[in-house]
Structures are given as C-alpha cells and as structure tokens.
Tab-separated table of C-alpha atoms in Angstrom:
chain	number	residue	atom	x	y	z
A	1	UNK	CA	14.441	9.830	-38.724
A	2	UNK	CA	15.925	6.938	-40.999
A	3	UNK	CA	14.725	4.337	-38.590
A	4	UNK	CA	11.287	5.251	-39.509
A	5	UNK	CA	11.900	4.395	-43.478
A	6	UNK	CA	13.543	0.936	-42.617
A	7	UNK	CA	11.524	-2.024	-43.802
A	8	UNK	CA	12.274	-3.756	-40.344
A	9	UNK	CA	11.904	-3.121	-36.747
A	10	UNK	CA	14.396	-3.865	-33.969
A	11	UNK	CA	14.011	-4.937	-30.433
A	12	UNK	CA	16.496	-5.723	-28.033
A	13	UNK	CA	15.002	-7.756	-25.288
A	14	UNK	CA	16.636	-7.735	-21.796
A	15	UNK	CA	16.112	-5.896	-18.449
A	16	UNK	CA	13.867	-2.971	-18.852
A	17	UNK	CA	12.457	-4.319	-22.220
A	18	UNK	CA	11.660	-7.613	-21.054
A	19	UNK	CA	9.015	-5.995	-18.671
A	20	UNK	CA	7.000	-4.980	-21.935
A	21	UNK	CA	6.128	-8.811	-22.294
A	22	UNK	CA	3.632	-10.376	-20.216
A	23	UNK	CA	2.739	-14.187	-19.975
A	24	UNK	CA	-0.210	-14.521	-22.202
A	25	UNK	CA	0.432	-11.916	-24.345
A	26	UNK	CA	0.223	-11.941	-28.210
A	27	UNK	CA	3.578	-11.009	-29.395
A	28	UNK	CA	3.513	-11.166	-33.320
A	29	UNK	CA	2.204	-8.623	-35.682
A	30	UNK	CA	-0.652	-10.009	-38.186
A	31	UNK	CA	0.772	-8.448	-41.370
A	32	UNK	CA	4.544	-8.835	-40.608
A	33	UNK	CA	6.829	-11.883	-40.284
A	34	UNK	CA	9.429	-11.996	-37.503
A	35	UNK	CA	12.429	-13.740	-35.958
A	36	UNK	CA	13.564	-13.862	-32.325
A	37	UNK	CA	17.070	-15.169	-31.506
A	38	UNK	CA	17.499	-16.179	-28.077
A	39	UNK	CA	20.968	-15.492	-26.358
A	40	UNK	CA	20.412	-16.083	-22.839
A	41	UNK	CA	17.533	-17.579	-20.381
A	42	UNK	CA	14.623	-19.402	-21.948
A	43	UNK	CA	11.329	-18.384	-23.849
A	44	UNK	CA	7.981	-20.231	-24.167
A	45	UNK	CA	5.882	-19.564	-26.947
A	46	UNK	CA	2.784	-20.845	-28.670
A	47	UNK	CA	1.920	-21.083	-32.162
A	48	UNK	CA	-1.941	-22.100	-32.419
A	49	UNK	CA	-2.095	-24.771	-29.737
A	50	UNK	CA	1.494	-26.109	-30.251
A	51	UNK	CA	4.079	-24.998	-27.390
A	52	UNK	CA	7.731	-24.060	-28.170
A	53	UNK	CA	10.378	-23.995	-25.792
A	54	UNK	CA	13.113	-21.413	-27.037
A	55	UNK	CA	16.789	-21.804	-25.530
A	56	UNK	CA	19.975	-19.850	-26.027
A	57	UNK	CA	20.989	-20.329	-29.576
A	58	UNK	CA	17.695	-21.130	-30.902
A	59	UNK	CA	15.859	-19.054	-33.610
A	60	UNK	CA	11.958	-18.981	-33.899
A	61	UNK	CA	10.801	-17.683	-37.274
A	62	UNK	CA	6.867	-16.425	-37.537
A	63	UNK	CA	5.078	-15.905	-40.785
A	64	UNK	CA	2.766	-13.261	-41.208
A	65	UNK	CA	-0.917	-14.111	-39.830
A	66	UNK	CA	0.660	-16.197	-37.106
A	67	UNK	CA	-0.936	-15.790	-33.808
A	68	UNK	CA	2.058	-16.085	-31.261
A	69	UNK	CA	1.555	-16.163	-27.903
A	70	UNK	CA	3.793	-15.705	-25.060
A	71	UNK	CA	3.657	-18.601	-22.437
A	72	UNK	CA	6.607	-17.709	-20.285
A	73	UNK	CA	9.976	-16.207	-19.936
A	74	UNK	CA	12.632	-16.706	-17.755
A	75	UNK	CA	13.865	-13.703	-15.583
A	76	UNK	CA	17.184	-13.483	-17.499
A	77	UNK	CA	15.911	-14.011	-20.692
A	78	UNK	CA	17.609	-12.047	-23.311
A	79	UNK	CA	17.494	-12.015	-27.165
A	80	UNK	CA	16.583	-9.926	-30.193
A	81	UNK	CA	13.424	-9.552	-32.041
A	82	UNK	CA	13.129	-8.155	-35.489
A	83	UNK	CA	9.859	-7.890	-37.526
A	84	UNK	CA	10.066	-7.572	-41.391
A	85	UNK	CA	7.683	-5.654	-43.660
A	86	UNK	CA	6.191	-8.009	-46.283
A	87	UNK	CA	6.708	-5.892	-49.098
A	88	UNK	CA	10.467	-6.134	-48.483
A	89	UNK	CA	10.792	-9.738	-47.593
A	90	UNK	CA	8.494	-11.373	-49.861
A	91	UNK	CA	10.943	-10.654	-53.105
A	92	UNK	CA	13.596	-11.830	-51.057
A	93	UNK	CA	11.863	-15.290	-50.166
A	94	UNK	CA	10.458	-15.883	-53.529
A	95	UNK	CA	14.034	-16.078	-55.066
A	96	UNK	CA	14.859	-19.199	-53.099
A	97	UNK	CA	11.595	-20.823	-51.578
A	98	UNK	CA	8.682	-22.125	-53.178
A	99	UNK	CA	4.862	-22.746	-51.322
A	100	UNK	CA	6.003	-26.139	-49.832
A	101	UNK	CA	8.995	-24.694	-48.317
A	102	UNK	CA	7.253	-21.639	-46.949
A	103	UNK	CA	4.531	-23.866	-45.574
A	104	UNK	CA	7.096	-26.080	-44.046
A	105	UNK	CA	8.895	-23.483	-42.220
A	106	UNK	CA	5.220	-21.971	-40.895
A	107	UNK	CA	4.690	-25.564	-39.308
A	108	UNK	CA	8.091	-25.852	-38.296
A	109	UNK	CA	9.485	-22.502	-36.898
A	110	UNK	CA	11.994	-23.289	-34.524
A	111	UNK	CA	15.900	-24.183	-34.823
A	112	UNK	CA	19.036	-24.708	-33.048
A	113	UNK	CA	22.038	-23.174	-34.170
A	114	UNK	CA	25.620	-24.579	-33.939
A	115	UNK	CA	28.377	-22.459	-32.138
A	116	UNK	CA	29.584	-21.311	-35.581
A	117	UNK	CA	26.136	-20.402	-36.854
A	118	UNK	CA	25.584	-18.147	-33.451
A	119	UNK	CA	28.761	-16.310	-33.902
A	120	UNK	CA	28.012	-15.480	-37.433
A	121	UNK	CA	24.745	-14.466	-36.655
A	122	UNK	CA	25.843	-12.290	-33.625
A	123	UNK	CA	28.496	-10.712	-36.072
A	124	UNK	CA	25.614	-10.024	-38.673
A	125	UNK	CA	23.334	-8.549	-36.046
A	126	UNK	CA	26.251	-6.360	-34.477
A	127	UNK	CA	27.086	-4.824	-37.737
A	128	UNK	CA	23.524	-4.021	-38.816
A	129	UNK	CA	22.781	-2.441	-35.465
A	130	UNK	CA	26.034	-0.201	-35.704
A	131	UNK	CA	25.203	0.645	-38.872
A	132	UNK	CA	21.583	1.770	-37.886
A	133	UNK	CA	22.723	3.521	-34.681
A	134	UNK	CA	25.780	5.267	-36.546
A	135	UNK	CA	25.632	8.855	-35.967
A	136	UNK	CA	26.399	10.908	-39.314
A	137	UNK	CA	28.005	14.181	-39.496
A	138	UNK	CA	26.528	14.398	-43.028
A	139	UNK	CA	22.622	15.097	-43.051
A	140	UNK	CA	21.718	15.827	-46.595
A	141	UNK	CA	19.167	13.940	-48.386
A	142	UNK	CA	21.183	11.947	-50.952
A	143	UNK	CA	23.618	10.706	-48.223
A	144	UNK	CA	20.710	9.665	-45.988
A	145	UNK	CA	19.074	7.779	-48.776
A	146	UNK	CA	22.487	6.029	-49.681
A	147	UNK	CA	22.653	4.940	-45.685
A	148	UNK	CA	18.943	3.656	-45.953
A	149	UNK	CA	19.708	1.541	-48.996
A	150	UNK	CA	22.897	0.191	-47.312
A	151	UNK	CA	20.716	-0.736	-44.182
A	152	UNK	CA	18.295	-2.537	-46.713
A	153	UNK	CA	21.056	-4.447	-48.275
A	154	UNK	CA	22.642	-5.518	-45.032
A	155	UNK	CA	19.116	-6.653	-44.019
A	156	UNK	CA	18.727	-8.409	-47.160
A	157	UNK	CA	21.791	-10.342	-46.454
A	158	UNK	CA	20.697	-11.051	-42.916
A	159	UNK	CA	17.725	-12.708	-44.268
A	160	UNK	CA	19.319	-14.759	-46.470
A	161	UNK	CA	21.801	-16.118	-43.916
A	162	UNK	CA	18.766	-16.860	-41.477
A	163	UNK	CA	17.329	-18.835	-44.538
A	164	UNK	CA	20.419	-20.697	-45.201
A	165	UNK	CA	20.765	-21.571	-41.322
A	166	UNK	CA	17.248	-22.870	-41.396
A	167	UNK	CA	17.993	-25.122	-44.579
A	168	UNK	CA	20.991	-26.414	-43.104
A	169	UNK	CA	19.250	-27.302	-39.815
A	170	UNK	CA	15.934	-28.580	-41.402
A	171	UNK	CA	15.948	-31.942	-43.912
A	172	UNK	CA	14.413	-29.474	-46.853
A	173	UNK	CA	16.078	-28.028	-49.766
A	174	UNK	CA	14.943	-24.851	-51.618
A	175	UNK	CA	13.003	-25.818	-54.659
A	176	UNK	CA	12.370	-24.009	-57.716
A	177	UNK	CA	9.037	-22.095	-58.113
A	178	UNK	CA	6.400	-22.709	-60.465
A	179	UNK	CA	3.562	-20.389	-62.052
A	180	UNK	CA	1.167	-21.645	-59.453
A	181	UNK	CA	3.640	-20.850	-56.502
A	182	UNK	CA	3.619	-17.330	-57.766
A	183	UNK	CA	-0.097	-17.121	-58.068
A	184	UNK	CA	-0.417	-18.103	-54.059
A	185	UNK	CA	2.254	-16.061	-53.095
A	186	UNK	CA	0.545	-12.929	-55.130
A	187	UNK	CA	-2.427	-13.961	-53.193
A	188	UNK	CA	-0.790	-13.938	-49.889
A	189	UNK	CA	0.744	-10.241	-50.416
A	190	UNK	CA	-2.674	-9.110	-51.554
A	191	UNK	CA	-4.487	-10.440	-48.551
A	192	UNK	CA	-1.963	-8.747	-46.210
A	193	UNK	CA	-2.604	-5.638	-47.840
A	194	UNK	CA	-6.472	-5.783	-48.303
A	195	UNK	CA	-7.924	-8.351	-45.513
A	196	UNK	CA	-9.275	-5.605	-43.532
A	197	UNK	CA	-11.421	-4.440	-46.480
A	198	UNK	CA	-12.035	-7.372	-48.667
A	199	UNK	CA	-13.092	-10.887	-47.793
A	200	UNK	CA	-14.583	-12.031	-50.784
A	201	UNK	CA	-12.225	-14.629	-53.065
A	202	UNK	CA	-13.439	-13.146	-56.259
A	203	UNK	CA	-11.702	-9.780	-55.503
A	204	UNK	CA	-8.246	-11.585	-55.069
A	205	UNK	CA	-9.002	-13.624	-58.035
A	206	UNK	CA	-9.655	-10.713	-60.266
A	207	UNK	CA	-6.378	-8.988	-59.125
A	208	UNK	CA	-4.686	-11.986	-61.137
A	209	UNK	CA	-6.995	-11.841	-63.819
A	210	UNK	CA	-8.193	-15.599	-62.911
A	211	UNK	CA	-11.551	-17.029	-62.456
A	212	UNK	CA	-12.392	-17.597	-58.827
A	213	UNK	CA	-12.935	-21.352	-59.558
A	214	UNK	CA	-9.619	-21.720	-60.910
A	215	UNK	CA	-8.032	-19.335	-58.376
A	216	UNK	CA	-9.482	-21.505	-55.502
A	217	UNK	CA	-8.332	-24.588	-57.043
A	218	UNK	CA	-4.790	-23.317	-57.101
A	219	UNK	CA	-4.774	-21.982	-53.631
A	220	UNK	CA	-5.976	-25.271	-52.181
A	221	UNK	CA	-3.572	-27.177	-54.315
A	222	UNK	CA	-0.532	-25.386	-53.371
A	223	UNK	CA	-1.454	-24.782	-49.606
A	224	UNK	CA	-4.046	-27.565	-48.769
A	225	UNK	CA	-6.142	-24.612	-47.328
A	226	UNK	CA	-8.857	-22.950	-49.489
A	227	UNK	CA	-8.646	-18.978	-50.300
A	228	UNK	CA	-11.540	-18.566	-48.035
A	229	UNK	CA	-10.034	-20.286	-45.253
A	230	UNK	CA	-6.699	-18.279	-45.737
A	231	UNK	CA	-9.105	-15.104	-45.685
A	232	UNK	CA	-11.113	-16.225	-42.413
A	233	UNK	CA	-7.670	-16.992	-40.647
A	234	UNK	CA	-6.243	-13.458	-41.420
A	235	UNK	CA	-9.380	-11.753	-40.362
A	236	UNK	CA	-9.939	-13.846	-36.981
A	237	UNK	CA	-6.201	-13.471	-36.136
A	238	UNK	CA	-6.288	-9.813	-36.408
A	239	UNK	CA	-9.681	-9.609	-34.575
A	240	UNK	CA	-8.318	-11.576	-31.729
A	241	UNK	CA	-5.137	-9.525	-31.387
A	242	UNK	CA	-7.230	-6.314	-31.433
A	243	UNK	CA	-9.401	-7.952	-28.727
A	244	UNK	CA	-6.894	-8.789	-26.605
A	245	UNK	CA	-4.047	-6.273	-27.143
A	246	UNK	CA	-6.091	-2.894	-27.543
A	247	UNK	CA	-8.426	-0.951	-25.761
A	248	UNK	CA	-10.794	-0.589	-28.907
A	249	UNK	CA	-14.345	-1.195	-28.262
A	250	UNK	CA	-15.773	-4.322	-30.213
A	251	UNK	CA	-17.805	-1.808	-32.386
A	252	UNK	CA	-14.519	0.065	-33.365
A	253	UNK	CA	-12.839	-3.376	-34.085
A	254	UNK	CA	-15.908	-4.010	-36.370
A	255	UNK	CA	-15.339	-0.718	-38.009
A	256	UNK	CA	-11.637	-1.277	-38.676
A	257	UNK	CA	-12.190	-4.629	-40.066
A	258	UNK	CA	-14.801	-3.133	-42.294
A	259	UNK	CA	-18.015	-5.031	-40.932
A	260	UNK	CA	-21.162	-3.251	-41.841
A	261	UNK	CA	-22.244	-3.474	-38.254
A	262	UNK	CA	-21.043	-4.984	-34.956
A	263	UNK	CA	-23.740	-7.514	-35.029
A	264	UNK	CA	-22.307	-8.897	-38.219
A	265	UNK	CA	-19.059	-9.087	-36.952
A	266	UNK	CA	-20.132	-10.766	-33.872
A	267	UNK	CA	-22.009	-13.658	-36.014
A	268	UNK	CA	-18.766	-13.962	-38.070
A	269	UNK	CA	-16.387	-13.970	-35.164
A	270	UNK	CA	-18.712	-16.626	-33.387
A	271	UNK	CA	-18.941	-18.808	-36.528
A	272	UNK	CA	-15.337	-19.421	-36.920
A	273	UNK	CA	-13.956	-19.043	-33.199
A	274	UNK	CA	-17.112	-20.570	-31.414
A	275	UNK	CA	-17.735	-17.854	-28.896
A	276	UNK	CA	-18.709	-14.292	-29.236
A	277	UNK	CA	-16.128	-11.337	-29.385
A	278	UNK	CA	-17.411	-10.159	-26.024
A	279	UNK	CA	-16.787	-13.562	-24.383
A	280	UNK	CA	-13.393	-14.010	-26.200
A	281	UNK	CA	-12.266	-10.875	-24.437
A	282	UNK	CA	-13.594	-11.796	-21.208
A	283	UNK	CA	-12.074	-15.116	-21.126
A	284	UNK	CA	-8.538	-13.816	-22.094
A	285	UNK	CA	-8.923	-10.939	-19.509
A	286	UNK	CA	-9.475	-13.121	-16.766
A	287	UNK	CA	-6.484	-15.555	-17.840
A	288	UNK	CA	-4.183	-12.479	-17.702
A	289	UNK	CA	-5.176	-11.617	-14.270
A	290	UNK	CA	-5.047	-15.129	-12.766
A	291	UNK	CA	-1.413	-15.271	-14.375
C-alpha cells in the first residue's frame, strides 16, 4: 500500500481514536518529529517537566528524542497528529533553520494560530488527506510512484507552511547555516539512526572525519549540551518509552539497546535516572492504575 511508503504517519484524533490515548501515556516516538493540531476541546501534555495546555487553534510541535507525555484530554478533544520520518524532514528543516532555531523550537513547542492561519492549515491538511485516500483506477507501478512523489511534495509544502506559521508567531527569524550547524545536524541524524547500537562519541566523530575532541567542542558550542549528553538523552528516552509502553522484559529492552547484560543496562539507567529500570516501570504502572 502507498500509505506504508509515505514518510509520515497520519492520525485523526476524535471519537474512537481518542480512547487509544490514556492519561500518563507517552505519545511521542523517539526517532520521529511530529505535530498535533487541536481543532476542538483541549489537551494537556508535558515535555520533560514543563506542562502545556493545547486549545483549539494551537499547534504543538515536538522534536525527535523528546519525551512527550499526555496529562489530560477533554472528552470532546479533536485534532490531527502527524509524525514525520527524520530522513524526510531534516533536509527540509536544514534549508531554512540553523541549530539555534531548532533548539529554540524544541524549548518553545506550542503556538496559537490566527483564524486565517487555522483556515489555511485546514485547507492544506484536507487536500493532503484527500490525495492520500483517493482510490485510483490505475494500479501500475509508474503511476503509484508518481502519486507517492506527489504526496511527498504536498507533505513538504505542509512542513514549510507550519514552519512559516511558527516563525510568524514567535519572535525569531530563520538564520543562515554555518559549517558547525551542519556538523551538529549530521550528528543528530546519525544519532537517531545508530543510538541503539552506538554510545561512543568517537563513533559519531569518525563518521564526520573529525577528532572526538573537536567534535565534542562543536556540539557543545552549538547546542549547550555535550555529545555524550545527547547520546545519553536519546538512549534514556527510548528506554523509558519501552519500559512504559511495551511488554518487553527488562532483559529484552537491554538487548534492544545493545547493552551486553541486563545488569549493565540497569547500572547505566540508574546512573542517569536515579532509580533502577524495575523501579521506574513499577512507579509508572502505579501512576496509571491510580489514574
């Protein structure tokens, strides 16, 4: 099916689909970016420890490696959630944003649209959705490939329009990129691809033909966090998501994240979270039960 080849996933949230999401649930995917456009009702989420109240006409944009948790949703909440593959999105973002812009967006993910902006976004989403769902009489491979490329192009337009709305609504202007910006962005893309297997800074530095020391200096300068801190954040975020949102055993999670043993994973997790994976899972299960 053509939908399985698209670089983004689309979910209309209302009625039956609303019940898919429980209070306290992690709703972001570790290696994808996404937006939620609220059309009706309200939704409360948290990014880290910071809460956000999303009302009709608001867009919430979350970046990869962000741990977005649903705190509460009204019974009449309705909206559209779109998650985007990084390989598709990063070239789009890199044309108009530098690292400072991207980090600002990560820390300020929510904007309120004007009536005109809401209407325009609804128009773009409707056209894209109708194109995706159109039943075609032609089933040959060439036509299907053309349709897929058309959908990708419409999706690209949607991404640029959302970024344009964001910059209009925030006191920030797109800035030109430097070579150091490109180093950081390439690191992010490599990290999203390899974080399950590689946790060594030297691995990522070697991919860009830079010494680990100079590589670390660039990442710290551009983002305020060291390369190791970014690696740890990615691994811990995914570990938390798997502990909360899957039935995998702790040993299976350790294997998925390429730790040599369950014990080694437990020590790593406790070093950065403060409690063991078992205690973390127990605490989150208790919170869900109480809710």
